[in-house]
XYZ file of C-alpha atoms in Angstrom:
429
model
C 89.609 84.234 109.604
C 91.125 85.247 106.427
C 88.336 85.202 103.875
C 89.070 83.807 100.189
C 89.209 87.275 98.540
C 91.178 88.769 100.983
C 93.876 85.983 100.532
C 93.682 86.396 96.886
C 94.221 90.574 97.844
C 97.418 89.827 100.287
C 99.175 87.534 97.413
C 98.505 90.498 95.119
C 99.894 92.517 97.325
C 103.074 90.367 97.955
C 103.486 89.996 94.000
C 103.519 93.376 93.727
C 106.072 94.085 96.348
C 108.380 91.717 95.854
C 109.743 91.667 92.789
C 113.385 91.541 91.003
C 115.279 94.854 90.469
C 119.128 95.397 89.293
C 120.901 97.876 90.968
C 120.110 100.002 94.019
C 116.578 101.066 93.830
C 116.685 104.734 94.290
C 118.890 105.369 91.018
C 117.017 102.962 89.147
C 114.073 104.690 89.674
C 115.525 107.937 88.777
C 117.157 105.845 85.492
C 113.292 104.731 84.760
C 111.140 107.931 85.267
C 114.271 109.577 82.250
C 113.677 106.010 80.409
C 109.913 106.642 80.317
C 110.697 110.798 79.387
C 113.023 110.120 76.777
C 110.289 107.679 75.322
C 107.677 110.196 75.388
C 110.351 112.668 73.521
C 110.649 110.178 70.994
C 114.633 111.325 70.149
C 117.764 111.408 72.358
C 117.399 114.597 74.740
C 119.504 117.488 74.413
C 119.074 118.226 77.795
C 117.983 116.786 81.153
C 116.688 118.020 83.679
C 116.053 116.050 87.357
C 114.571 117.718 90.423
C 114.552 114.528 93.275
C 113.122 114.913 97.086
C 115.792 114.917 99.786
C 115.321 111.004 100.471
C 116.156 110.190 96.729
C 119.442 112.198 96.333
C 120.349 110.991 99.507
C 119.720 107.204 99.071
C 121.600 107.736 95.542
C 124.658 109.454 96.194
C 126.968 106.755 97.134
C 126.246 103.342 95.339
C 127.362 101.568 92.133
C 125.355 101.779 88.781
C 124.867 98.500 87.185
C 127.638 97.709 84.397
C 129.539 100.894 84.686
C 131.673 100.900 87.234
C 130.443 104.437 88.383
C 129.050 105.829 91.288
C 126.154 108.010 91.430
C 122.794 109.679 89.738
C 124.665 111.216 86.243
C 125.238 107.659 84.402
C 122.026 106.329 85.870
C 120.115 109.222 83.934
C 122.422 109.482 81.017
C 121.652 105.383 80.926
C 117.821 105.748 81.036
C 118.377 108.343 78.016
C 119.932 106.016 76.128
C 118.882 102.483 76.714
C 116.520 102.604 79.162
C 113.113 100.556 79.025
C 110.548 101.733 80.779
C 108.545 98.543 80.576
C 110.774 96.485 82.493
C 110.551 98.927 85.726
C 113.262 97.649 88.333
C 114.896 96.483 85.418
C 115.070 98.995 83.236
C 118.989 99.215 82.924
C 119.112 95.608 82.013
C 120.443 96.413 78.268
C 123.251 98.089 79.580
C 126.712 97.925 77.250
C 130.008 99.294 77.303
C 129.483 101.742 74.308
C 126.089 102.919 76.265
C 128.508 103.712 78.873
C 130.944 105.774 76.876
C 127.920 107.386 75.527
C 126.364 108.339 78.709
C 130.014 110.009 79.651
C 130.341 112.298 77.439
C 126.587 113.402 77.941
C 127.652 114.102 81.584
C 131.216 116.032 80.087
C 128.409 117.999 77.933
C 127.107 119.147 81.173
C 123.690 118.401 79.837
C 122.209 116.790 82.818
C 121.161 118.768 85.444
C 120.406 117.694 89.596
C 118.130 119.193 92.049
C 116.031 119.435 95.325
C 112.470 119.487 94.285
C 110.899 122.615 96.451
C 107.917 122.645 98.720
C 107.648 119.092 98.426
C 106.701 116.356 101.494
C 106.509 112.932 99.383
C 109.621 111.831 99.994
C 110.014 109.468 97.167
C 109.670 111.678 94.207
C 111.692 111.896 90.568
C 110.397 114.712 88.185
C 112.402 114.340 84.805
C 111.923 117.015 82.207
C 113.867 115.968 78.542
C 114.449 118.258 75.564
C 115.188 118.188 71.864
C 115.150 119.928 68.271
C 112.251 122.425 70.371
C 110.154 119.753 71.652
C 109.910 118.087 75.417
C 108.371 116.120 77.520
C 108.535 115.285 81.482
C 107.852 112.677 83.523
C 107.030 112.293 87.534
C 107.577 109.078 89.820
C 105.967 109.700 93.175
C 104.633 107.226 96.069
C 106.407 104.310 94.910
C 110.127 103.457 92.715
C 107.292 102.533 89.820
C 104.659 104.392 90.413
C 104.019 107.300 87.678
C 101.664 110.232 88.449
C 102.381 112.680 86.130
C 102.944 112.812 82.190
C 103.535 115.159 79.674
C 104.352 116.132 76.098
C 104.957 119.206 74.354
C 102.701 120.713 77.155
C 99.749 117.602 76.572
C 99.196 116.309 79.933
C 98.473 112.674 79.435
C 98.436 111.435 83.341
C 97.768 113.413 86.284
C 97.574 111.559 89.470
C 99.515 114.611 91.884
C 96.552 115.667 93.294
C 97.178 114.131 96.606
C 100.993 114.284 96.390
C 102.374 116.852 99.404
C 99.187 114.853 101.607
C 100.648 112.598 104.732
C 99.204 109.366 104.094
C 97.314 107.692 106.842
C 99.364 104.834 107.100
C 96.606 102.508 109.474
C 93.656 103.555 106.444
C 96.077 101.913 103.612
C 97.280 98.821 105.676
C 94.722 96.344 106.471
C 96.770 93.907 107.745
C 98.126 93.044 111.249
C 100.543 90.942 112.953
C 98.143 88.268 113.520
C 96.550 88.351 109.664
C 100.275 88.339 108.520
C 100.901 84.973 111.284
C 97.315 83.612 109.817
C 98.131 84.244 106.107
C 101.603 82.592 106.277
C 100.468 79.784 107.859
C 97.207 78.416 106.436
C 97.689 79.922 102.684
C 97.148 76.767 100.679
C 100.906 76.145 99.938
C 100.244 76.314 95.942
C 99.154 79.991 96.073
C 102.470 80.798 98.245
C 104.979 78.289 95.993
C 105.842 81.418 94.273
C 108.194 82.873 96.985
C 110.627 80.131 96.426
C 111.983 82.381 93.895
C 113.662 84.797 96.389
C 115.266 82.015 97.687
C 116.806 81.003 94.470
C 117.205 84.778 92.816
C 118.987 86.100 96.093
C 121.066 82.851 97.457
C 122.487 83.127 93.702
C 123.291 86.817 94.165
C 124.944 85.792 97.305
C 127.159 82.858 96.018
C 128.119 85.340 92.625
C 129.364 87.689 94.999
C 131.590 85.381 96.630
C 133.463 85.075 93.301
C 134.564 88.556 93.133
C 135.437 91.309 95.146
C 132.705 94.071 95.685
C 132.002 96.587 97.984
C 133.502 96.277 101.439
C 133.489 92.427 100.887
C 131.599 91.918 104.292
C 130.547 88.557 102.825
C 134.061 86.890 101.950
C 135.497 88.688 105.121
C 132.701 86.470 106.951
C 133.633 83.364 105.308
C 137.927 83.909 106.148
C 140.132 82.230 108.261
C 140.279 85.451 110.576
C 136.035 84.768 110.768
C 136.562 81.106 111.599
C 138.788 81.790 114.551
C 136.226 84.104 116.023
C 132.910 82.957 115.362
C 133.600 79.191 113.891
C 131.576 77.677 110.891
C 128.635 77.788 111.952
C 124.468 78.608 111.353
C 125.300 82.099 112.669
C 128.439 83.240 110.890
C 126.926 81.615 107.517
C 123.273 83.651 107.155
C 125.612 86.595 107.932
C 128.304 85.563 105.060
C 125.162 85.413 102.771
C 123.508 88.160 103.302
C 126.078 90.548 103.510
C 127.585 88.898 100.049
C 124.684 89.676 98.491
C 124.697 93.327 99.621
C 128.191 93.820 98.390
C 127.555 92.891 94.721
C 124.406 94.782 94.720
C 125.975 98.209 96.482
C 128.839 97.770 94.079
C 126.668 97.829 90.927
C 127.090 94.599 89.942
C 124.821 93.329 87.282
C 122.993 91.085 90.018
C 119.805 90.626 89.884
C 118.302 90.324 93.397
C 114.596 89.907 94.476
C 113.338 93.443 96.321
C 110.686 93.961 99.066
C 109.067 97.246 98.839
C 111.220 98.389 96.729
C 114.418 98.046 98.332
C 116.725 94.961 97.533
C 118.333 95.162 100.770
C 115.471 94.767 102.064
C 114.337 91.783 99.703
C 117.523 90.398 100.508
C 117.625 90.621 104.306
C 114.482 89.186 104.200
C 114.966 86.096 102.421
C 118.435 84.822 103.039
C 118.505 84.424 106.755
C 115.583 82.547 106.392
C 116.682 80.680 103.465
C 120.354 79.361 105.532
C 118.638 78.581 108.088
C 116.398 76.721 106.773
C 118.604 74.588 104.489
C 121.427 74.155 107.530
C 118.043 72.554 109.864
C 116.836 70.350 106.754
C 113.204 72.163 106.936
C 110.713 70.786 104.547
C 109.576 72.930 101.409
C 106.426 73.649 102.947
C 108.240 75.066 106.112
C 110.931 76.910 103.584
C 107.848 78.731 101.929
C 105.669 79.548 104.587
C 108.523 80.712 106.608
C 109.750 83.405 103.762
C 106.166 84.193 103.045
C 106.050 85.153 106.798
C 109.501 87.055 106.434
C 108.042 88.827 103.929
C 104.852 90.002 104.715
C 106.101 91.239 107.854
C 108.005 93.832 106.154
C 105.716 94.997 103.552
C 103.078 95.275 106.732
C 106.138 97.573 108.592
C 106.430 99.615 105.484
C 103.252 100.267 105.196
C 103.329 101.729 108.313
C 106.904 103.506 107.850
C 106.312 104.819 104.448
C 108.709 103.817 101.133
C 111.568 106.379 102.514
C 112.995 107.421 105.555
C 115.230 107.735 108.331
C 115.306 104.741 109.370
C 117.435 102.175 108.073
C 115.258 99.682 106.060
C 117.445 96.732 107.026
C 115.588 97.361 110.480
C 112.336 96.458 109.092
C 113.704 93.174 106.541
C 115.219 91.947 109.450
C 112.494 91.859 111.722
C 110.770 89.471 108.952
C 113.862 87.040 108.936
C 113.551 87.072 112.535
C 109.851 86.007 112.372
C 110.501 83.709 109.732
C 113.593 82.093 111.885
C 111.261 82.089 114.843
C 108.677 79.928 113.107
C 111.534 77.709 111.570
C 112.568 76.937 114.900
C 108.973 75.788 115.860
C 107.598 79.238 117.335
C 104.040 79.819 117.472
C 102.346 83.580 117.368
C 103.343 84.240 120.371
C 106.596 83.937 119.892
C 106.827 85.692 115.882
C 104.813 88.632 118.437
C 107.742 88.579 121.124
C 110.229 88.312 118.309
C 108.688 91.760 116.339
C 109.235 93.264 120.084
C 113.038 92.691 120.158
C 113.765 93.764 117.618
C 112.406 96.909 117.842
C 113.465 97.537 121.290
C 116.948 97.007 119.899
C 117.581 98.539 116.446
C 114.854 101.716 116.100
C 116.864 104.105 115.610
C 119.296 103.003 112.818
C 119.771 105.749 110.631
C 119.792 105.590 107.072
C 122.562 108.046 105.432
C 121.919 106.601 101.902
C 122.583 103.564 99.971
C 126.371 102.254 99.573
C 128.892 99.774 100.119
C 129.145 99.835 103.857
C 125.058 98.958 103.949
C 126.176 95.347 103.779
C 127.648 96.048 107.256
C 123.926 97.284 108.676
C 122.391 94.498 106.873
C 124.674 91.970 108.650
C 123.626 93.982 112.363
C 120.334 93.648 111.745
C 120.213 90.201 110.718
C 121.906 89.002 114.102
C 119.989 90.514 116.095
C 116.978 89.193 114.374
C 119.221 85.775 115.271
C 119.035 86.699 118.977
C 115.338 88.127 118.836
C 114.318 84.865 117.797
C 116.104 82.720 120.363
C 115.397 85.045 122.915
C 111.538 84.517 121.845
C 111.548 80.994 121.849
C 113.078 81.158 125.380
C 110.241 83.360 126.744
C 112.175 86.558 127.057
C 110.772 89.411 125.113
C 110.658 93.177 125.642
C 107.895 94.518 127.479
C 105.755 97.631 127.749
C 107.485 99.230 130.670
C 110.742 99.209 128.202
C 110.392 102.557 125.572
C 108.518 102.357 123.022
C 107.363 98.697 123.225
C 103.772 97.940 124.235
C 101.970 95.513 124.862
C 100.017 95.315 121.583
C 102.813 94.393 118.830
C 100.873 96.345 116.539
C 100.663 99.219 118.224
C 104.707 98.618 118.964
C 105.078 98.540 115.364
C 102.951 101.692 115.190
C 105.266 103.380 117.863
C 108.163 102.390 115.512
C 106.746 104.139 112.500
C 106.002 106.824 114.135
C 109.823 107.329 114.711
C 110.838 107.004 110.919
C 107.902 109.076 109.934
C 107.726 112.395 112.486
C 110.531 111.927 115.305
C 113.662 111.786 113.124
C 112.601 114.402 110.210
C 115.449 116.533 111.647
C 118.119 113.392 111.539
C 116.974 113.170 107.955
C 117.870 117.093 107.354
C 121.182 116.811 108.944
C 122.245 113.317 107.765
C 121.490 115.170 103.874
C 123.052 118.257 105.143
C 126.220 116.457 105.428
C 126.499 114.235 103.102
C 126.192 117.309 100.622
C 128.615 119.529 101.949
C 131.239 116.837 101.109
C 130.745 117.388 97.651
């Protein structure tokens, strides 16, 4: 039984981890670590300097840059120069304006940002910005986590130095206390006044979602879901409507769009494939508030527990992991008991491990709308009595240990997809 403090420590934990962000999370973060340089600088930098692990550059390549209509790391830095705020973290490109913009393009015709692979390094979320100016500089390092700063420094003054433990594999089952059945316990039984909070992904992301369908962004996966073409195939239905949602919502965000959307573990795909499935189908079966809550809370926790065990960053497609929440939280909307949010974790990663990710972009709206049917079919499957079982791969019969197996993939087995998924998405450039 979940003890009083412990609750208390899981809703921190869920606060923390779910929380809004504009614009794909990777850039952003790179964008914030400049911000919080630049601020340390105290002036405009003459010169910037980025060194990124492989997982960053490759997750910020190919996707939109809030309010610029640009593509890519350059205006994302040049941005955090100029009118980035560290203090509002996810956020921190929120002030964004069209003279900004100008502003930050001829800093990147200057040629006075520079890009690179930081060396010898394992953590594979890591930013290291170094700024300079009028013979003074400062740097700043984001390591572990899109917010998390280790290092700081100005005009050689180190004022924060958390990198001891930085190139050191954490041991994902020490950090994560929770299991399947804490994360089935907490969802359920939470009084539902400490868990009220998560209504806000559903109204932050369904808005994202219903913005989108106003414009055209991205590969417009959600408006192609909602055509006549769609209707003839699929009909109007539960199905083709969680899918027109959540990849809607992925299209503004991948596009740049200034969208706010709320994120889970730092990803807003992932916030938002976790919430909206759950969110349609709760509204199209008339669930009670109550139900609506405790089944997103479930969604939710499911994937921070997953990330936990994958890490931030990897080569696995996060969708994978957001998805598998929706499908728990679907499961319990359709009147599933442990059992069946257990059977449901199962199928879904018998089906999808092994989605790569090859960086952030337009065409993730596409994975996010393949992950969240099959967390569709996990469910029903589930609440039918059919699951995966241990004879099948990497399934066994503990879900946590499945979910173990899983991470094990992301972290260790698919190091050299990573390499070669970077590999070529630099050579085309």
């Amino acid at each position: 039984m979940i003890s009083p403090a412990e609750r208390q420590s899981i809703i921190s934990l869920i606060r923390s981890e779910v929380v809004p962000a504009i614009g794909c999370t990777e850039p952003i973060a790179v964008a914030l670590c400049t911000a919080r340089a630049t601020e340390l600088l105290g002036q405009e930098p003459e010169r910037i300097e980025v060194l990124l692990s492989a997982n960053i550059l490759k997750n910020a390549m190919g996707v939109g840059i809030p309010g610029t209509g640009m593509i890519g790391l350059p205006i994302a830095i040049a941005l955090g120069a100029l009118i980035g705020k560290s203090d509002l973290e996810l956020e921190v490109l929120r002030d964004v304006n069209p003279e900004a913009v100008e502003h930050g393009k001829q800093m990147i015709e200057e040629k006075r940002i520079s890009i690179g692979l930081k060396p010898d390094i394992t953590e594979k979320l890591y930013v290291e910005v170094v700024v300079s100016a009028a013979g003074h500089s400062a740097r700043a390092i984001i390591a572990g986590g899109h917010t998390t700063f280790v290092y700081l420094e100005h005009d050689a003054e180190v004022l924060l130095d958390n990198t001891a433990n930085l190139n050191k594999e954490a041991d994902a089952d020490a950090e994560c206390q929770l299991t399947l059945a804490k994360v089935w316990e907490f969802a359920t039984t939470t009084p539902l006044e400490e868990i009220r909070f998560m209504l806000e992904t559903r109204r932050v992301n369904k808005a994202a979602a219903e913005q989108s369908f106003t414009g055209k962004y991205g590969h417009s996966v959600g408006r192609t879901l909602h055509c006549e073409r769609q209707r003839a195939v699929m009909g109007d239905s539960i199905f083709s409507r969680i899918l027109s949602y959540t990849g809607a919502a992925c299209d503004a965000r991948m596009a740049g769009a200034c969208i706010p959307v709320m994120s889970n573990s730092g990803s807003g795909n992932q916030g938002i494939a976790a919430t909206l499935p759950v969110v349609i189908f709760a509204e199209e079966n008339f669930a009670s508030e109550e139900q609506t809550v405790r089944a997103l809370t479930l969604s939710h926790l499911t994937a921070i527990y997953m990330k936990q065990n994958l890490g931030r960053l990897s080569a696995l497609c996060g969708c994978v992991v957001a998805a598998t929440g929706s499908s728990c939280g679907i499961a319990y909307l359709m009147g599933g008991e442990y059992h069946h949010i257990a059977a449901t974790v199962k199928n879904m990663i018998a089906n999808l491990t092994g989605m790569i990710c090859d960086g952030a972009k337009p065409s993730c709206a596409m994975k996010l709308t393949s992950g969240v049917s099959t967390a569709i079919i996990s469910a029903i499957m589930a609440l039918e009595g059919h699951q995966a079982t241990s004879v099948e791969g990497i399934i066994d019969d503990d879900v946590d240990a499945t979910i173990r197996n899983f991470a094990r993939i992301g972290r260790h087995g698919m190091d050299q997809t990573d390499r070669i998924v970077l590999q070529i998405m630099t050579e085309k450039q």
